[in-house]
mmCIF file of C-alpha atoms in Angstrom:
data_model
loop_
_atom_site.group_PDB
_atom_site.id
_atom_site.type_symbol
_atom_site.label_atom_id
_atom_site.label_comp_id
_atom_site.label_asym_id
_atom_site.label_seq_id
_atom_site.Cartn_x
_atom_site.Cartn_y
_atom_site.Cartn_z
ATOM 1 C CA PHE Z 1 -15.529 -3.856 -1.067
ATOM 2 C CA CYS Z 2 -14.115 -2.910 2.304
ATOM 3 C CA TRP Z 3 -13.607 -5.133 5.310
ATOM 4 C CA TYR Z 4 -13.762 -3.770 8.807
ATOM 5 C CA ASN Z 5 -12.625 -5.843 11.757
ATOM 6 C CA HIS Z 6 -12.529 -8.948 9.491
ATOM 7 C CA GLN Z 7 -16.310 -9.203 9.367
ATOM 8 C CA ILE Z 8 -18.375 -6.531 7.663
ATOM 9 C CA MET Z 9 -18.125 -5.847 3.940
ATOM 10 C CA THR Z 10 -19.572 -2.740 2.315
ATOM 11 C CA ASP Z 11 -19.780 -1.678 -1.299
ATOM 12 C CA CYS Z 12 -17.192 1.105 -1.138
ATOM 13 C CA CYS Z 13 -14.338 -0.265 -3.241
ATOM 14 C CA GLY Z 14 -16.340 -1.917 -6.001
ATOM 15 C CA LYS Z 15 -16.909 1.448 -7.634
ATOM 16 C CA GLY Z 16 -14.484 3.896 -9.093
ATOM 17 C CA SER Z 17 -12.762 4.971 -12.247
ATOM 18 C CA ILE Z 18 -9.421 4.907 -13.977
ATOM 19 C CA TRP Z 19 -7.927 8.389 -13.971
ATOM 20 C CA SER Z 20 -6.635 10.048 -17.095
ATOM 21 C CA GLY Z 21 -2.998 10.989 -17.353
ATOM 22 C CA GLU Z 22 0.249 9.184 -17.893
ATOM 23 C CA PRO Z 23 2.516 8.250 -14.990
ATOM 24 C CA LYS Z 24 5.918 9.979 -15.060
ATOM 25 C CA GLY Z 25 7.947 7.669 -12.817
ATOM 26 C CA SER Z 26 9.704 4.457 -13.713
ATOM 27 C CA ASP Z 27 9.521 0.740 -13.053
ATOM 28 C CA GLU Z 28 12.542 -0.311 -11.014
ATOM 29 C CA ASN Z 29 13.750 -3.096 -8.812
ATOM 30 C CA PHE Z 30 13.716 -1.405 -5.435
ATOM 31 C CA SER Z 31 15.091 -3.292 -2.441
ATOM 32 C CA GLY Z 32 14.537 -6.564 -4.327
ATOM 33 C CA LEU Z 33 10.924 -5.825 -5.327
ATOM 34 C CA ASP Z 34 9.457 -4.726 -8.617
ATOM 35 C CA SER Z 35 8.324 -1.191 -7.859
ATOM 36 C CA TYR Z 36 7.086 2.039 -9.338
ATOM 37 C CA VAL Z 37 9.390 4.883 -8.325
ATOM 38 C CA SER Z 38 8.666 8.569 -8.758
ATOM 39 C CA ARG Z 39 11.657 10.816 -8.064
ATOM 40 C CA PRO Z 40 11.604 14.545 -7.496
ATOM 41 C CA ALA Z 41 14.403 16.825 -8.616
ATOM 42 C CA GLY Z 42 17.483 16.731 -6.433
ATOM 43 C CA SER Z 43 18.241 14.328 -3.608
ATOM 44 C CA PRO Z 44 15.227 14.244 -1.330
ATOM 45 C CA GLU Z 45 15.686 13.464 2.347
ATOM 46 C CA LYS Z 46 12.011 12.572 2.692
ATOM 47 C CA ALA Z 47 10.412 9.457 1.261
ATOM 48 C CA VAL Z 48 6.908 7.997 1.085
ATOM 49 C CA VAL Z 49 5.952 4.403 0.421
ATOM 50 C CA ILE Z 50 2.501 3.633 -0.955
ATOM 51 C CA ALA Z 51 0.987 0.332 0.156
ATOM 52 C CA THR Z 52 -1.635 -0.135 -2.532
ATOM 53 C CA ASP Z 53 -5.042 -1.686 -2.538
ATOM 54 C CA ILE Z 54 -5.563 -5.205 -3.920
ATOM 55 C CA PHE Z 55 -5.063 -4.027 -7.501
ATOM 56 C CA GLY Z 56 -1.332 -3.598 -7.017
ATOM 57 C CA TYR Z 57 1.507 -1.329 -7.983
ATOM 58 C CA LYS Z 58 0.749 -1.168 -11.714
ATOM 59 C CA PHE Z 59 -2.676 0.443 -11.213
ATOM 60 C CA ARG Z 60 -2.561 3.838 -12.950
ATOM 61 C CA ASN Z 61 -4.363 5.745 -10.201
ATOM 62 C CA SER Z 62 -1.756 4.690 -7.631
ATOM 63 C CA ARG Z 63 1.049 5.751 -9.929
ATOM 64 C CA LEU Z 64 -0.494 9.161 -10.493
ATOM 65 C CA ILE Z 65 -0.782 9.624 -6.726
ATOM 66 C CA ALA Z 66 2.912 8.729 -6.403
ATOM 67 C CA ASP Z 67 3.766 11.326 -9.041
ATOM 68 C CA ALA Z 68 1.821 14.005 -7.128
ATOM 69 C CA ILE Z 69 3.686 13.107 -3.923
ATOM 70 C CA SER Z 70 6.973 13.286 -5.829
ATOM 71 C CA GLU Z 71 6.083 16.719 -7.219
ATOM 72 C CA ALA Z 72 5.796 17.862 -3.598
ATOM 73 C CA GLY Z 73 9.486 16.925 -3.113
ATOM 74 C CA PHE Z 74 9.326 13.362 -1.784
ATOM 75 C CA LEU Z 75 10.868 10.224 -3.239
ATOM 76 C CA CYS Z 76 7.807 8.005 -3.661
ATOM 77 C CA VAL Z 77 7.970 4.222 -4.004
ATOM 78 C CA ILE Z 78 5.151 1.785 -4.713
ATOM 79 C CA PRO Z 79 6.562 -1.701 -4.076
ATOM 80 C CA ASP Z 80 4.842 -4.781 -5.466
ATOM 81 C CA LEU Z 81 3.563 -6.041 -2.143
ATOM 82 C CA THR Z 82 1.326 -8.531 -3.985
ATOM 83 C CA ASN Z 83 4.440 -10.394 -5.162
ATOM 84 C CA GLY Z 84 3.307 -10.353 -8.791
ATOM 85 C CA ASP Z 85 -0.231 -11.433 -7.885
ATOM 86 C CA PRO Z 86 -2.536 -8.379 -7.861
ATOM 87 C CA LEU Z 87 -6.255 -9.046 -7.865
ATOM 88 C CA ASP Z 88 -7.716 -8.931 -11.345
ATOM 89 C CA LEU Z 89 -10.473 -6.317 -11.427
ATOM 90 C CA GLU Z 90 -12.204 -7.891 -14.434
ATOM 91 C CA GLN Z 91 -12.199 -11.343 -12.838
ATOM 92 C CA MET Z 92 -13.648 -9.896 -9.648
ATOM 93 C CA ASN Z 93 -16.361 -8.025 -11.550
ATOM 94 C CA ARG Z 94 -17.350 -11.195 -13.483
ATOM 95 C CA ALA Z 95 -17.683 -13.323 -10.354
ATOM 96 C CA ALA Z 96 -21.216 -14.080 -9.155
ATOM 97 C CA ASN Z 97 -19.901 -13.714 -5.612
ATOM 98 C CA ARG Z 98 -16.893 -11.392 -5.355
ATOM 99 C CA MET Z 99 -15.788 -13.077 -2.134
ATOM 100 C CA ASP Z 100 -15.117 -16.242 -4.162
ATOM 101 C CA VAL Z 101 -12.294 -14.248 -5.767
ATOM 102 C CA ILE Z 102 -11.299 -11.911 -2.928
ATOM 103 C CA GLY Z 103 -11.278 -14.482 -0.110
ATOM 104 C CA PRO Z 104 -8.609 -16.818 -1.549
ATOM 105 C CA TRP Z 105 -6.532 -13.833 -2.650
ATOM 106 C CA LEU Z 106 -6.585 -12.335 0.846
ATOM 107 C CA ALA Z 107 -5.559 -15.697 2.308
ATOM 108 C CA ARG Z 108 -2.396 -15.588 0.144
ATOM 109 C CA HIS Z 109 -1.545 -11.985 1.058
ATOM 110 C CA GLY Z 110 -1.628 -11.547 4.818
ATOM 111 C CA PRO Z 111 0.881 -9.875 7.125
ATOM 112 C CA ASP Z 112 3.186 -12.920 7.224
ATOM 113 C CA GLU Z 113 3.635 -12.701 3.451
ATOM 114 C CA THR Z 114 3.629 -8.917 3.115
ATOM 115 C CA MET Z 115 5.300 -7.305 6.121
ATOM 116 C CA PRO Z 116 8.840 -8.666 5.561
ATOM 117 C CA ALA Z 117 8.963 -7.150 2.065
ATOM 118 C CA LEU Z 118 7.523 -3.847 3.267
ATOM 119 C CA ASP Z 119 9.952 -3.710 6.185
ATOM 120 C CA GLY Z 120 12.816 -4.252 3.735
ATOM 121 C CA VAL Z 121 11.747 -1.323 1.560
ATOM 122 C CA LEU Z 122 11.405 0.967 4.564
ATOM 123 C CA ARG Z 123 14.828 -0.036 5.912
ATOM 124 C CA TRP Z 124 16.393 0.426 2.467
ATOM 125 C CA LEU Z 125 15.018 3.950 2.211
ATOM 126 C CA ARG Z 126 16.648 4.910 5.497
ATOM 127 C CA ASN Z 127 19.865 2.917 5.355
ATOM 128 C CA GLU Z 128 20.751 2.920 1.646
ATOM 129 C CA HIS Z 129 18.956 5.953 0.229
ATOM 130 C CA GLY Z 130 19.606 8.046 3.330
ATOM 131 C CA ALA Z 131 16.059 9.278 3.871
ATOM 132 C CA LYS Z 132 15.828 11.126 7.157
ATOM 133 C CA THR Z 133 12.029 10.991 7.195
ATOM 134 C CA VAL Z 134 10.008 8.031 5.931
ATOM 135 C CA GLY Z 135 6.245 7.832 5.736
ATOM 136 C CA ILE Z 136 3.741 5.327 4.453
ATOM 137 C CA VAL Z 137 0.325 5.762 2.868
ATOM 138 C CA GLY Z 138 -1.842 2.667 2.721
ATOM 139 C CA TYR Z 139 -5.070 2.246 0.791
ATOM 140 C CA CYS Z 140 -7.690 -0.373 1.692
ATOM 141 C CA TRP Z 141 -5.753 -3.700 1.743
ATOM 142 C CA GLY Z 142 -2.504 -1.734 2.038
ATOM 143 C CA GLY Z 143 -4.010 0.415 4.788
ATOM 144 C CA ARG Z 144 -3.721 -2.464 7.214
ATOM 145 C CA PHE Z 145 0.017 -2.640 6.590
ATOM 146 C CA SER Z 146 0.293 1.109 7.130
ATOM 147 C CA VAL Z 147 -1.386 0.649 10.517
ATOM 148 C CA LEU Z 148 0.903 -2.274 11.385
ATOM 149 C CA GLU Z 149 3.988 -0.220 10.457
ATOM 150 C CA ALA Z 150 2.724 2.633 12.638
ATOM 151 C CA ALA Z 151 3.428 0.409 15.650
ATOM 152 C CA THR Z 152 7.122 0.123 14.668
ATOM 153 C CA ASP Z 153 10.115 2.420 14.480
ATOM 154 C CA ASN Z 154 10.350 1.924 10.699
ATOM 155 C CA ILE Z 155 8.370 5.061 9.875
ATOM 156 C CA ASP Z 156 7.918 8.633 11.024
ATOM 157 C CA ALA Z 157 4.389 9.194 9.730
ATOM 158 C CA PHE Z 158 1.515 7.139 8.376
ATOM 159 C CA VAL Z 159 -1.816 7.456 6.640
ATOM 160 C CA ALA Z 160 -4.350 4.657 6.377
ATOM 161 C CA ALA Z 161 -7.066 5.484 3.848
ATOM 162 C CA HIS Z 162 -10.100 3.277 4.514
ATOM 163 C CA PRO Z 163 -7.951 0.407 5.840
ATOM 164 C CA SER Z 164 -9.418 -3.067 5.642
ATOM 165 C CA ARG Z 165 -9.161 -6.210 7.750
ATOM 166 C CA ILE Z 166 -7.806 -4.439 10.816
ATOM 167 C CA ALA Z 167 -8.140 -6.346 14.078
ATOM 168 C CA ILE Z 168 -9.659 -3.815 16.431
ATOM 169 C CA PRO Z 169 -8.371 -3.073 19.062
ATOM 170 C CA ASP Z 170 -5.362 -5.420 18.756
ATOM 171 C CA GLU Z 171 -3.766 -3.699 15.743
ATOM 172 C CA ILE Z 172 -4.743 -0.160 16.745
ATOM 173 C CA GLU Z 173 -3.552 -0.007 20.347
ATOM 174 C CA PRO Z 174 0.176 -0.509 19.595
ATOM 175 C CA ILE Z 175 0.407 2.582 17.399
ATOM 176 C CA ARG Z 176 3.112 4.875 18.697
ATOM 177 C CA LYS Z 177 3.401 7.322 15.833
ATOM 178 C CA ARG Z 178 0.483 9.691 16.215
ATOM 179 C CA ARG Z 179 1.526 12.798 14.307
ATOM 180 C CA CYS Z 180 2.589 13.797 10.843
ATOM 181 C CA SER Z 181 5.280 16.410 10.327
#
């Protein structure tokens, strides 16, 4: 389910599949967070952070996307922005009303809880890893955080794939980064 402007929910995220394939990266503690890290050959100067949907950093599809980004020459990190509390897909699918499961979860995982950890990962990539270019890709729940980061100097590029719960226009107007390179 996707949320737009905190109000309307559509049946876009309740469907999907688990991709085949085995992730090639590794589980690491990255800037203090459990993370999936996919490293290309050599010492990349470009890095991408994936802010996942509500299913978290262990979801196979997200890891396979990170591997594809890494194969293109980028260090790719998927930090556990859910703080060990991803939404359980099976629990959500069993619920008579999915919002009974999603609503309380979203209340525990807003910007106040998520942005400090994400900011730390982005700073670490630049300051400790030495990345000259840092981007972020956010999906659904994570898309909002991609949009929020786009209004900062923490990143050089961003993608928000069907972002949810964005306050329009308040969270869109501050965006300063408007191009990908």
